[in-house]
mmCIF file of N, CA and C in Angstrom:
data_model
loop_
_atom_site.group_PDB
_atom_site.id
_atom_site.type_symbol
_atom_site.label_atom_id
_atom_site.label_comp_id
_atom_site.label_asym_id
_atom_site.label_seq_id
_atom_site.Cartn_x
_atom_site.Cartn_y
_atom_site.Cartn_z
ATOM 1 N N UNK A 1 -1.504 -1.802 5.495
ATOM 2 C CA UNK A 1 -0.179 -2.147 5.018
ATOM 3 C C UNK A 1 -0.240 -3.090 3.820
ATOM 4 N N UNK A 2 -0.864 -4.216 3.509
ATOM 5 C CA UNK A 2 -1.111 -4.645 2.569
ATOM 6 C C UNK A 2 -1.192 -4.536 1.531
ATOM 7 N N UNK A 3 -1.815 -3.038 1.223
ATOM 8 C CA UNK A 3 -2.809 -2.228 -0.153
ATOM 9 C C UNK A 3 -1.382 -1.925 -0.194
ATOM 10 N N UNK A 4 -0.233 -1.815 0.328
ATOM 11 C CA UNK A 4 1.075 -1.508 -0.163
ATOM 12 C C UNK A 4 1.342 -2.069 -0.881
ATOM 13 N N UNK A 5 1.248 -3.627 -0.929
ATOM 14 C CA UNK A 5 1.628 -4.562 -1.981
ATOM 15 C C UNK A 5 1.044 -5.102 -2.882
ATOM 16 N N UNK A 6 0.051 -4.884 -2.645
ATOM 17 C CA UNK A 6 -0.800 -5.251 -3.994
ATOM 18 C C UNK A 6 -0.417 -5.080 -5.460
ATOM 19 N N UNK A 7 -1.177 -5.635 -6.310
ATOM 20 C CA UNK A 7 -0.688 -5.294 -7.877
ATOM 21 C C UNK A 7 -1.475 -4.299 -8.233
ATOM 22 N N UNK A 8 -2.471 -4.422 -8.056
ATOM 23 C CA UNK A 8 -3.357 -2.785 -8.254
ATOM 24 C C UNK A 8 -2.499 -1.436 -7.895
ATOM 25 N N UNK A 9 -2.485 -1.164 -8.696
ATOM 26 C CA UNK A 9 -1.679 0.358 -8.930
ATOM 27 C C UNK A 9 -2.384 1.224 -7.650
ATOM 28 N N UNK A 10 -3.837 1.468 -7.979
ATOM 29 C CA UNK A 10 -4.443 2.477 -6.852
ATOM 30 C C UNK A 10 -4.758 1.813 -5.432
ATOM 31 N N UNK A 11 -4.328 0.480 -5.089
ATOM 32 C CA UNK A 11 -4.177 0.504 -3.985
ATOM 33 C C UNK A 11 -2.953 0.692 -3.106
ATOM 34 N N UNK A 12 -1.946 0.509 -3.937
ATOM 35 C CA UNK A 12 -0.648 0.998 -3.866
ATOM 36 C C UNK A 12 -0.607 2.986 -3.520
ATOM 37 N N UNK A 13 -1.604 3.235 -4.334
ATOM 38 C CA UNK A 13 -1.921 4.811 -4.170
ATOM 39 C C UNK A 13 -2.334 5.108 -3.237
ATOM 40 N N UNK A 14 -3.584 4.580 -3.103
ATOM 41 C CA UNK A 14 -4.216 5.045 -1.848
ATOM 42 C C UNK A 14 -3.878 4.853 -0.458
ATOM 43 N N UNK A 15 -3.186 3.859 -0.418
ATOM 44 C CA UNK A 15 -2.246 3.228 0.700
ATOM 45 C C UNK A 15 -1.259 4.224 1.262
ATOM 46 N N UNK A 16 -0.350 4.906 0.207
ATOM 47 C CA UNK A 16 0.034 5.669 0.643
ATOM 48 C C UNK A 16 -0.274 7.236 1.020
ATOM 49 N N UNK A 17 -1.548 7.652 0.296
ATOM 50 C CA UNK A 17 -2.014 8.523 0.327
ATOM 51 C C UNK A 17 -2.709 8.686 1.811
ATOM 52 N N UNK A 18 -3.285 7.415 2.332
ATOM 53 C CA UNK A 18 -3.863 7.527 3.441
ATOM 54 C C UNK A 18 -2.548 7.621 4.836
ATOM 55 N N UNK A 19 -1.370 7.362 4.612
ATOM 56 C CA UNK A 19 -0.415 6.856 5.184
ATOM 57 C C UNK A 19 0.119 8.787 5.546
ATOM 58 N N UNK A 20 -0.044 9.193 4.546
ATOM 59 C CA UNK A 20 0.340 10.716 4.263
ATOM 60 C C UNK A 20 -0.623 11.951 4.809
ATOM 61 N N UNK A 21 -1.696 11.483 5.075
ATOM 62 C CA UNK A 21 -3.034 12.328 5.110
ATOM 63 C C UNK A 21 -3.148 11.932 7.028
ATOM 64 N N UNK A 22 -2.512 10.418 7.420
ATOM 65 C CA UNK A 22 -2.807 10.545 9.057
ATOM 66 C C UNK A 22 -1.459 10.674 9.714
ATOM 67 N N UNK A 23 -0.911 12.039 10.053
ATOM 68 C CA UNK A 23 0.536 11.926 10.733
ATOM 69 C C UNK A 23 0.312 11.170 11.585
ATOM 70 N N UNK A 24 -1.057 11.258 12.562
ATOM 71 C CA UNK A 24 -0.555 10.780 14.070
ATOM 72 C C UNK A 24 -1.437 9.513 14.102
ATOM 73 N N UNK A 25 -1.367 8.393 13.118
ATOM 74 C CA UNK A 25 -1.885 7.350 13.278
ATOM 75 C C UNK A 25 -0.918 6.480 13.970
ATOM 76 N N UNK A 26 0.336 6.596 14.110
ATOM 77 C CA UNK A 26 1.092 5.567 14.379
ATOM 78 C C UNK A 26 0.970 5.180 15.807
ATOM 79 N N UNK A 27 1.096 7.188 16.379
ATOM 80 C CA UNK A 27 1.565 7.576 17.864
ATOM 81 C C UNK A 27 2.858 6.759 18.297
ATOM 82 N N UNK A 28 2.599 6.442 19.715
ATOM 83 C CA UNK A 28 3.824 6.297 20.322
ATOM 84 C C UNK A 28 3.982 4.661 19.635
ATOM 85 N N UNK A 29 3.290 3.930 18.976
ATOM 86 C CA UNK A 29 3.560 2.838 18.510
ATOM 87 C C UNK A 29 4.522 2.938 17.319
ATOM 88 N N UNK A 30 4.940 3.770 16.832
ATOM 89 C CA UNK A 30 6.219 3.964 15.533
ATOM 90 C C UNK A 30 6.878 2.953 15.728
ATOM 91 N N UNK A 31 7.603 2.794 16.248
ATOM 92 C CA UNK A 31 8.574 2.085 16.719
ATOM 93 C C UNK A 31 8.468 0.340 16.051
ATOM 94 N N UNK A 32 7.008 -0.168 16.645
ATOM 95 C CA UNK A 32 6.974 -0.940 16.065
ATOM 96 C C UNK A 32 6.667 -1.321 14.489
ATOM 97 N N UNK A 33 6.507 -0.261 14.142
ATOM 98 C CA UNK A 33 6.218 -0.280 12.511
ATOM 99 C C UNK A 33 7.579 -0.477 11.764
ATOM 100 N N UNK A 34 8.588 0.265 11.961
ATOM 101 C CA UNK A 34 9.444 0.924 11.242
ATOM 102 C C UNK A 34 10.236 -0.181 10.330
ATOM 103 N N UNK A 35 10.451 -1.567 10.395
ATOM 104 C CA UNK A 35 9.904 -2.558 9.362
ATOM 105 C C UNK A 35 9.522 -2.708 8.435
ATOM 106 N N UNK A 36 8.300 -2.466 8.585
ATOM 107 C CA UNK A 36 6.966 -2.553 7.621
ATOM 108 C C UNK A 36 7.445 -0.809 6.679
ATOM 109 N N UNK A 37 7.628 -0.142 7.376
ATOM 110 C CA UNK A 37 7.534 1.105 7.060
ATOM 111 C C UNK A 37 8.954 1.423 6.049
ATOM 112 N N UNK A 38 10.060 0.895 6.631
ATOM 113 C CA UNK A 38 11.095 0.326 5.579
ATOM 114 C C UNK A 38 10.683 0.075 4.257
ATOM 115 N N UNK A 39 10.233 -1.164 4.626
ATOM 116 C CA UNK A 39 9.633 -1.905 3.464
ATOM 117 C C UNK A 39 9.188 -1.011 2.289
ATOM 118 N N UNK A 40 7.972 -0.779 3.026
ATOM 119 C CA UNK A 40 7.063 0.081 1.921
ATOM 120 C C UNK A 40 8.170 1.387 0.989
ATOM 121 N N UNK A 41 8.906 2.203 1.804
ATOM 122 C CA UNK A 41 9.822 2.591 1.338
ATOM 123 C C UNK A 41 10.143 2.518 0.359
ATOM 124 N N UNK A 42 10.937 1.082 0.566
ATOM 125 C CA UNK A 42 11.789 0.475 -0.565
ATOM 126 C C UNK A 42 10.890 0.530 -1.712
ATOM 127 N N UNK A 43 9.515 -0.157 -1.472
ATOM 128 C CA UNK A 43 9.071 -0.834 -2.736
ATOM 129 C C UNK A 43 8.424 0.233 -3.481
ATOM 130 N N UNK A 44 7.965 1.517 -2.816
ATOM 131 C CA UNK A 44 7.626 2.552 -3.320
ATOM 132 C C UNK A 44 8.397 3.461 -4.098
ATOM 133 N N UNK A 45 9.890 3.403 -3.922
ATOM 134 C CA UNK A 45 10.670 4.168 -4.494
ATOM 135 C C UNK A 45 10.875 3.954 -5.791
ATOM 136 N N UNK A 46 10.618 2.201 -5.814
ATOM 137 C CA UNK A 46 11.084 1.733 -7.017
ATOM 138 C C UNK A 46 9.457 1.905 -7.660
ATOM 139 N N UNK A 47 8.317 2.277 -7.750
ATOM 140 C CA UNK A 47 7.205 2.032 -8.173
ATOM 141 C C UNK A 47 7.224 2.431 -9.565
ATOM 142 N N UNK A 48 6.460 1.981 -10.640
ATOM 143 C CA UNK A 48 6.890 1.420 -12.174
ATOM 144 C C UNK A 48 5.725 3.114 -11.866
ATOM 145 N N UNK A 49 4.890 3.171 -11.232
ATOM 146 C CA UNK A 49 3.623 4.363 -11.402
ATOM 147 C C UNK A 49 3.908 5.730 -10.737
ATOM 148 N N UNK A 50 4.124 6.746 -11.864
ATOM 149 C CA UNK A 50 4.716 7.708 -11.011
ATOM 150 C C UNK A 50 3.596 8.332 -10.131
ATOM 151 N N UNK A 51 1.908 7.928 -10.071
ATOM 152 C CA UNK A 51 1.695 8.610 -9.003
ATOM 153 C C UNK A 51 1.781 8.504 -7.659
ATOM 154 N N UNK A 52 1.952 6.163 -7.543
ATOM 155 C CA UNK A 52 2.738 5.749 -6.111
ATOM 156 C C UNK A 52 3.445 6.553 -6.086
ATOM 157 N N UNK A 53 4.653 7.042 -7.215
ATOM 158 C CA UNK A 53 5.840 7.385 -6.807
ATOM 159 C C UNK A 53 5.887 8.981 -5.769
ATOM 160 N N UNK A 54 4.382 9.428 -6.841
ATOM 161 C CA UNK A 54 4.300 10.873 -5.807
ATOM 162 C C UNK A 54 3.886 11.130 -4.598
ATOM 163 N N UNK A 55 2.739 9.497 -4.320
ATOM 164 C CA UNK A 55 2.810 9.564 -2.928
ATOM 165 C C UNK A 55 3.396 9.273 -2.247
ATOM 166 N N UNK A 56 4.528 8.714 -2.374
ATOM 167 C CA UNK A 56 5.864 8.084 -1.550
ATOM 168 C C UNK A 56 6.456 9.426 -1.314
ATOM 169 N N UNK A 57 6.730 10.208 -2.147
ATOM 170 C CA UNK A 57 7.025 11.533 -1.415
ATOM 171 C C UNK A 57 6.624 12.079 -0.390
ATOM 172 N N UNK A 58 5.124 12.100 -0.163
ATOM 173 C CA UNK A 58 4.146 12.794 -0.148
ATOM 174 C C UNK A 58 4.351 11.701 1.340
ATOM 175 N N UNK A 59 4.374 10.550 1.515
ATOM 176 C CA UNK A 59 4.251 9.810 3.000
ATOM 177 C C UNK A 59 5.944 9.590 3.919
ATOM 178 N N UNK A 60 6.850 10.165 2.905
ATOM 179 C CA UNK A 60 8.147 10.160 3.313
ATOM 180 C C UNK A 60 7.881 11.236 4.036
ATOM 181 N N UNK A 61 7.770 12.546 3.035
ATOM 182 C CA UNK A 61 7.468 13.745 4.142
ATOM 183 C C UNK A 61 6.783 13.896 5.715
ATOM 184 N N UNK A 62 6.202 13.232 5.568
ATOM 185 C CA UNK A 62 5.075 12.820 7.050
ATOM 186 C C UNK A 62 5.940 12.147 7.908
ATOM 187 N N UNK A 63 6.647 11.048 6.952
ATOM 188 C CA UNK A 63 7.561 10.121 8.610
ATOM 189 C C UNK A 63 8.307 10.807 8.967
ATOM 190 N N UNK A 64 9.102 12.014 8.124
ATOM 191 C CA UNK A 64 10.616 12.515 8.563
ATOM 192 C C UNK A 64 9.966 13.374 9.857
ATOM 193 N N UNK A 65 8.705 14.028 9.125
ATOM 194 C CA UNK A 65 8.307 15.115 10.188
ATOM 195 C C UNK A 65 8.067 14.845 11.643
ATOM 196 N N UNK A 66 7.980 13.171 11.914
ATOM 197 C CA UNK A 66 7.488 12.589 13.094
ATOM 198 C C UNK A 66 8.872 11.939 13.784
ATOM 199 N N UNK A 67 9.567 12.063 13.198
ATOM 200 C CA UNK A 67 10.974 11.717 13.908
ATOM 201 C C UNK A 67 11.686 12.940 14.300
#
């Protein structure tokens, strides 16, 4: 969750890329994320780098699919 916030562009990337690549990392613990998972959201949508921006797609798709 961290590499979310960072100033480094590609950890911002990879963060979400890895976020996108494990559907079932959360499991039945979702719940307690969804916070954090907000968060990242937010700050991803607004990302100045359109390839965060493509993985924010790319890890949105994954949460909707798990709800």
């Amino acid at each position: 969750f961290e590499c979310c916030k960072s100033e480094n562009e590609q950890h911002r990337e990879a963060a979400l890329e890895i976020f996108s690549n494990l559907p079932t990392m959360f499991g039945d613990s979702l719940s307690r994320y969804i916070s954090v998972l907000k968060e990242i959201f937010q700050k991803s949508l607004v990302d100045p780098s359109p390839k965060v921006f493509f993985f924010f797609f790319s890890f949105f798709h994954f949460f909707f699919k798990l709800i």
